[in-house]
PDB file of C-alpha atoms and ligand atoms in Angstrom:
ATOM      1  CA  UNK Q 937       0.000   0.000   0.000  1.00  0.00           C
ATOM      2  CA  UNK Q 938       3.392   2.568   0.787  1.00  0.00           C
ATOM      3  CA  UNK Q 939       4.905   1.524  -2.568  1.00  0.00           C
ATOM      4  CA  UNK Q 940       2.899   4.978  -4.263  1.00  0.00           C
ATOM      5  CA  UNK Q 941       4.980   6.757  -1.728  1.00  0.00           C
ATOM      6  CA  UNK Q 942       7.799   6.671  -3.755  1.00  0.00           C
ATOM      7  CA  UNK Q 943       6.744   7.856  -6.885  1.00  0.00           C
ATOM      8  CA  UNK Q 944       7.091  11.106  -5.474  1.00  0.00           C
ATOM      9  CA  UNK Q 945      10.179  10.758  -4.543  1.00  0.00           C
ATOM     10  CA  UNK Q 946      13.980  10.486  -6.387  1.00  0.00           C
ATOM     11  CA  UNK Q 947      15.965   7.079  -5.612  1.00  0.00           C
ATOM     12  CA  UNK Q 948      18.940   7.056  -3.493  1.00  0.00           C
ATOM     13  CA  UNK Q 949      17.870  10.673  -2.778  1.00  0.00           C
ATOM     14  CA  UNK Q 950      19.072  10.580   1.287  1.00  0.00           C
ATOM     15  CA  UNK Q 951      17.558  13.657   1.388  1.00  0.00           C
ATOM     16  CA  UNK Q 952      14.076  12.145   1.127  1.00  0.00           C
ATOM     17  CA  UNK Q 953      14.014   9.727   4.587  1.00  0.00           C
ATOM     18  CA  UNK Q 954      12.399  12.270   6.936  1.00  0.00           C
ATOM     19  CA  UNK Q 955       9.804  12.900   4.478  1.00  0.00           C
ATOM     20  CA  UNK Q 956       9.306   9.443   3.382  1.00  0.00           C
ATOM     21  CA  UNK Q 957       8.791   8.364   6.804  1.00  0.00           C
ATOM     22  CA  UNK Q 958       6.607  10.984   7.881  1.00  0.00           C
ATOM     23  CA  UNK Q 959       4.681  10.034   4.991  1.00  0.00           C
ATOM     24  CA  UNK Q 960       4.431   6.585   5.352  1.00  0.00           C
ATOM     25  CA  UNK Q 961       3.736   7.326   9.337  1.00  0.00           C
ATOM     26  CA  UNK Q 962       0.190   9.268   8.014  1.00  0.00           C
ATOM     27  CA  UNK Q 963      -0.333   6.318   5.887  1.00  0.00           C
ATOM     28  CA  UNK Q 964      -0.559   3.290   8.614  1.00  0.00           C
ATOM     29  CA  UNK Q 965      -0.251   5.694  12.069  1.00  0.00           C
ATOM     30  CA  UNK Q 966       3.079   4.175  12.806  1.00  0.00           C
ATOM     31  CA  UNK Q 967       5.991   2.841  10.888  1.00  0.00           C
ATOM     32  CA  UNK Q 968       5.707  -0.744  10.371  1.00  0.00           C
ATOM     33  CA  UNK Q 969       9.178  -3.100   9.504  1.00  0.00           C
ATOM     34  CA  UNK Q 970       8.787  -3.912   6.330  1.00  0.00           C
ATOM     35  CA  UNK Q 971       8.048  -0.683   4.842  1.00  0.00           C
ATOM     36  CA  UNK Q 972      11.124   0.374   7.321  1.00  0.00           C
ATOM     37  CA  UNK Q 973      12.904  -2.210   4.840  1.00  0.00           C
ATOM     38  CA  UNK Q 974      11.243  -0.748   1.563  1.00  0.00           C
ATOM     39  CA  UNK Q 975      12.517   3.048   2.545  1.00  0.00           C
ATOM     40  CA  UNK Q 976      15.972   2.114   3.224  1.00  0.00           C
ATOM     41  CA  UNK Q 977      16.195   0.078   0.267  1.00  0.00           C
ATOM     42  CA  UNK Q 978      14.995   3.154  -1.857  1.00  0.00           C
ATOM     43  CA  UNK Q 979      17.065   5.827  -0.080  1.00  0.00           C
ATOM     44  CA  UNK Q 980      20.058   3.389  -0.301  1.00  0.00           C
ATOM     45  CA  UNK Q 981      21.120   3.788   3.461  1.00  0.00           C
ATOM     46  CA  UNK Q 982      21.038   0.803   5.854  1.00  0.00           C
ATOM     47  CA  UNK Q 983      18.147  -0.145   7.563  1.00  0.00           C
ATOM     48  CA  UNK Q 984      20.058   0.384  11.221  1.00  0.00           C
ATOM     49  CA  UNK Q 985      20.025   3.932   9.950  1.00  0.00           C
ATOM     50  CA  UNK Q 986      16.295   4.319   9.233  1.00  0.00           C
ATOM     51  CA  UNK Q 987      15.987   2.836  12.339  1.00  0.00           C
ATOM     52  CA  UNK Q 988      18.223   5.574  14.127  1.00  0.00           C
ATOM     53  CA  UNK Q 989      16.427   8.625  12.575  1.00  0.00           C
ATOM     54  CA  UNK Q 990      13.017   7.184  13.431  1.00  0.00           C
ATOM     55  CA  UNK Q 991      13.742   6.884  17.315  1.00  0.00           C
ATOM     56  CA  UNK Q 992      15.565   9.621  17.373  1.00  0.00           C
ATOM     57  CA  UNK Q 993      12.336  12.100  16.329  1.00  0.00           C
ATOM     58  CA  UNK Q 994       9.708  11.507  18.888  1.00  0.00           C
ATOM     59  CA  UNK Q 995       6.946  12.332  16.066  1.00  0.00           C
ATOM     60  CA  UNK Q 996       7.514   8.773  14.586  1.00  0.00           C
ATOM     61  CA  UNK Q 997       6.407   5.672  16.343  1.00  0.00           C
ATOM     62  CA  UNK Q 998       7.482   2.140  15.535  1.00  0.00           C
ATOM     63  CA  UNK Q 999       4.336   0.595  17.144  1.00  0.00           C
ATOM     64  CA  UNK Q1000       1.093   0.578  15.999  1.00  0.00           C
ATOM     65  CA  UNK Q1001      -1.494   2.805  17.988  1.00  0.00           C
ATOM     66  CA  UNK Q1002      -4.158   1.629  20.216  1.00  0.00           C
ATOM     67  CA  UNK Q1003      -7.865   1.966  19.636  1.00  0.00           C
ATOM     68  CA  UNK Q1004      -7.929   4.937  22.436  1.00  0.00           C
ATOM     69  CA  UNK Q1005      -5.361   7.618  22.411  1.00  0.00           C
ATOM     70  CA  UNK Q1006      -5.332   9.021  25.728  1.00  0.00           C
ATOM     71  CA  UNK Q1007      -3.663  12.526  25.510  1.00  0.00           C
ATOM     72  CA  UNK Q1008      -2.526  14.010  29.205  1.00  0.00           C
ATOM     73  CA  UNK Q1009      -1.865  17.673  28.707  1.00  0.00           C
ATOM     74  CA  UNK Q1010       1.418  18.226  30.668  1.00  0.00           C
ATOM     75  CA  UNK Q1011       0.975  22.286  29.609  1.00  0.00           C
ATOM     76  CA  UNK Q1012       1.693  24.443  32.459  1.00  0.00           C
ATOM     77  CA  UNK Q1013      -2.026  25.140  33.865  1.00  0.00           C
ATOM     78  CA  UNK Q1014      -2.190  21.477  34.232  1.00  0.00           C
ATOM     79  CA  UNK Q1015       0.975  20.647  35.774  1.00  0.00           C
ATOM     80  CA  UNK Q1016       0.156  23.087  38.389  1.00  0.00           C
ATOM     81  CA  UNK Q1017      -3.280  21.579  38.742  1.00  0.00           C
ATOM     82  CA  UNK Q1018      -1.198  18.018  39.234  1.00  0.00           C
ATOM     83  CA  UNK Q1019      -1.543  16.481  35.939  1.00  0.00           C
ATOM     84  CA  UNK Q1020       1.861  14.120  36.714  1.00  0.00           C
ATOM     85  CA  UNK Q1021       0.116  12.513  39.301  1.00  0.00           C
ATOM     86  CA  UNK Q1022      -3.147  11.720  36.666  1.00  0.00           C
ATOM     87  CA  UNK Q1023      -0.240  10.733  34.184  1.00  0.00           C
ATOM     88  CA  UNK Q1024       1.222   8.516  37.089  1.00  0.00           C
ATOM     89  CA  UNK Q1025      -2.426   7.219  37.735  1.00  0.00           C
ATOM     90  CA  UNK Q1026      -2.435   6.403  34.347  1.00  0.00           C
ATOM     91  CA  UNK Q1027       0.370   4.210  33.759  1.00  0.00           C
ATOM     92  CA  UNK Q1028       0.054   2.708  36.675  1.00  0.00           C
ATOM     93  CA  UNK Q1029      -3.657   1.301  35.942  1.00  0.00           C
ATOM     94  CA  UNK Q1030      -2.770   0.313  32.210  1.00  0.00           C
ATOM     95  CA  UNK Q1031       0.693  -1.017  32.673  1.00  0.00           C
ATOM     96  CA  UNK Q1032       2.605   0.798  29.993  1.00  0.00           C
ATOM     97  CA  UNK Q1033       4.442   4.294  30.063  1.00  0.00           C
ATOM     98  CA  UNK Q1034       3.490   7.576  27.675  1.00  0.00           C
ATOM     99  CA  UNK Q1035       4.098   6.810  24.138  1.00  0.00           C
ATOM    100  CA  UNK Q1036       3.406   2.783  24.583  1.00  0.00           C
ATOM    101  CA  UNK Q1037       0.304   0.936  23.584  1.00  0.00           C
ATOM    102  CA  UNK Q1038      -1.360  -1.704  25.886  1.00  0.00           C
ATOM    103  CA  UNK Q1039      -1.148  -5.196  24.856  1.00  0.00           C
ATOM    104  CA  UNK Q1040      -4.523  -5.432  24.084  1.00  0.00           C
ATOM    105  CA  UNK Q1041      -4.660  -2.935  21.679  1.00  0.00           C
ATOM    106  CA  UNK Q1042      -7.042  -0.685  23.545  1.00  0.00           C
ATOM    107  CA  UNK Q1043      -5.119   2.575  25.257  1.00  0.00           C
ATOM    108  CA  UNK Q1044      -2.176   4.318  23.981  1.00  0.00           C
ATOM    109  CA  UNK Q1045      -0.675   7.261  26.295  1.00  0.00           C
ATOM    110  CA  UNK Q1046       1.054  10.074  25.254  1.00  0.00           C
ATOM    111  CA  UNK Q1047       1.973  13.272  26.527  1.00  0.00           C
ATOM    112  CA  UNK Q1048       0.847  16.756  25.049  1.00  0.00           C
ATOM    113  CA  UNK Q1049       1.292  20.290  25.959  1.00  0.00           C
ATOM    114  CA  UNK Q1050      -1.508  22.401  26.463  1.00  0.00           C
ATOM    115  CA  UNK Q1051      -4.690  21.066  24.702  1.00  0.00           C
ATOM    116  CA  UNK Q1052      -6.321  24.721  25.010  1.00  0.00           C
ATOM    117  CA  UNK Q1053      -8.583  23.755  27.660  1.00  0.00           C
ATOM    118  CA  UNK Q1054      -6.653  25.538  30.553  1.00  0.00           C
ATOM    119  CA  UNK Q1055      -9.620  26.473  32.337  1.00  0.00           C
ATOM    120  CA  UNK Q1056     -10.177  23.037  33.673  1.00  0.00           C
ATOM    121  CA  UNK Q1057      -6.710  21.743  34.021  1.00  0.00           C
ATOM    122  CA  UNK Q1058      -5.778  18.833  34.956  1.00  0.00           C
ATOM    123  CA  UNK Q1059      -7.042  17.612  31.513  1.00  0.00           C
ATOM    124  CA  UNK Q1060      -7.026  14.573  29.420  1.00  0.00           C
ATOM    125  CA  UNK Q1061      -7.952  13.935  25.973  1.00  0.00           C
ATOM    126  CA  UNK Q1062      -9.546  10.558  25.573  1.00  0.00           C
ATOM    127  CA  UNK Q1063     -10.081  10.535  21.572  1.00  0.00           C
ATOM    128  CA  UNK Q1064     -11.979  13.333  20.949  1.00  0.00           C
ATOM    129  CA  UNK Q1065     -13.118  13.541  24.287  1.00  0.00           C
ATOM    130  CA  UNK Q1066     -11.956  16.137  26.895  1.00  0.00           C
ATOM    131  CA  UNK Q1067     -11.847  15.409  30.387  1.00  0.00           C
ATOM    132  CA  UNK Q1068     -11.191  18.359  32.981  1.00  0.00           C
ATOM    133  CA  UNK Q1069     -10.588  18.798  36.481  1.00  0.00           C
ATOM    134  CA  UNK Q1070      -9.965  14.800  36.851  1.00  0.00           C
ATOM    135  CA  UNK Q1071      -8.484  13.271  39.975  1.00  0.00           C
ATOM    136  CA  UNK Q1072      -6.588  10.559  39.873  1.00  0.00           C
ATOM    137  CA  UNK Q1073      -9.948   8.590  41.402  1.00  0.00           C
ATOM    138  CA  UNK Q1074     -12.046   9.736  38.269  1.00  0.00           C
ATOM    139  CA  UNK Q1075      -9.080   7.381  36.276  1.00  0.00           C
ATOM    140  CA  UNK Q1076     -10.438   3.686  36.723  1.00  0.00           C
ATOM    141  CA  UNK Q1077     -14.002   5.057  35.370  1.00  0.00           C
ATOM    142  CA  UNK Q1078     -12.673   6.819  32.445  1.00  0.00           C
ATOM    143  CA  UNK Q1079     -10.878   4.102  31.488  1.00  0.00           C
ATOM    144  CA  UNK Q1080     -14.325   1.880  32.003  1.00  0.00           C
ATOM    145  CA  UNK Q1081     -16.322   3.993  29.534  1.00  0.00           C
ATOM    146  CA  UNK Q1082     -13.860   3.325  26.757  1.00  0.00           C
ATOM    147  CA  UNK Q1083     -12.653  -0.174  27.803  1.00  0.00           C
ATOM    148  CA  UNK Q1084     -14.175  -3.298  25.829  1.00  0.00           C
ATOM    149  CA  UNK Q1085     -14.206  -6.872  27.187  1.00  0.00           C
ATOM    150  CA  UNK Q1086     -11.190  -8.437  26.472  1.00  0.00           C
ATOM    151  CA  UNK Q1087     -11.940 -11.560  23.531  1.00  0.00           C
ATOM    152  CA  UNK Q1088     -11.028 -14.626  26.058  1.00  0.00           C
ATOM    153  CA  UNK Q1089     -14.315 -13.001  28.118  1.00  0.00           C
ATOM    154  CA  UNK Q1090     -16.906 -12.571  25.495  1.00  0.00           C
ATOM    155  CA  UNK Q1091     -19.367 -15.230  26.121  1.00  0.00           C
ATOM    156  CA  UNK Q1092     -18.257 -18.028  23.979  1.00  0.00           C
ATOM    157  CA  UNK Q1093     -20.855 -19.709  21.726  1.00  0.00           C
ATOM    158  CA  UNK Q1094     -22.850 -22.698  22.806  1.00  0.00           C
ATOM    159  CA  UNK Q1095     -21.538 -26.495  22.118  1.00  0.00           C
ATOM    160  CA  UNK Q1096     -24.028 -27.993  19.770  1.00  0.00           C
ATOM    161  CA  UNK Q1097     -25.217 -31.413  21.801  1.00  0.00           C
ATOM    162  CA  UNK Q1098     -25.125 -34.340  19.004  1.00  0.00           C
TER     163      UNK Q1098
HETATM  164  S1  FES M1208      -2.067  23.507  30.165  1.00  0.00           S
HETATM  165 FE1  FES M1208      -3.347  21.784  30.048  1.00  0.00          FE
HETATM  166  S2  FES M1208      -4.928  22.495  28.781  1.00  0.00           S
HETATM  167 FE2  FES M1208      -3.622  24.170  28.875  1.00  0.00          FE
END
């Protein structure tokens, strides 16, 4: 599906691996291996090198995200109004750190600065959702609302009796 990509762009052209990445990033959200593989192929620089640029720029992501984006606004309004202790709150309930997905798919965390809503700071930003003036006691239900049952609990279907 990336292939198009580079069309647009000349071969061997080192210039182009920024761009190419950020453009395959708004393609599938993150970068996945194999197009990794395809860019440094095309570029003509080795693939430990890709690798390097794209965890060196915390824009790019090498993991796909979750089906949530939870986005704690670490802006100053909220960091006064305790937001490390909701980001805390946060990791500590889903087991990963800010910029990591769950295993399950379902949350990703990251960290953002000032999400305009200053006014009631601490704030999150559960997809398009804001949250303000959250306590770290309001975190186990907000994570409820957006939570699904994970697949080994849906009820499984019924033996047919022969
Ligand atoms: S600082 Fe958090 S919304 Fe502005």
């Amino acid at each position: 599906m990336h292939k198009q990509i580079f069309e647009s762009y000349q071969p061997l052209d080192r210039s182009s691996l920024i761009p190419l990445l950020q453009d395959i990033q708004n393609i599938y959200g993150y970068l996945p291996e194999n197009a990794l593989r395809d860019i440094s192929d095309f570029v003509g620089v080795p693939l430990s090198r890709v690798y390097g640029v794209a965890t060196f720029y915390n824009q790019f992501r090498l993991t796909p995200l979750g089906e949530n984006i939870i986005r704690v606004c670490r802006g100053t309004a909220c960091h006064v109004k305790n937001s490390a202790n909701i980001l805390y709150a946060l990791e500590s309930e889903l087991g990963i750190k800010a910029g990591e997905t769950t295993r399950d798919k379902q949350f990703t965390i990251e960290v953002v600065n000032c999400i305009g809503a200053c006014s009631i700071a601490p704030v999150i930003l559960v997809n398009d959702d804001y949250h303000g003036r959250i306590t770290v006691k309001d975190i186990p239900k907000i994570l409820k609302k957006y939570q699904t049952a994970p697949a080994s609990k849906k009820p499984e279907k019924a033996e047919v009796a022969e």
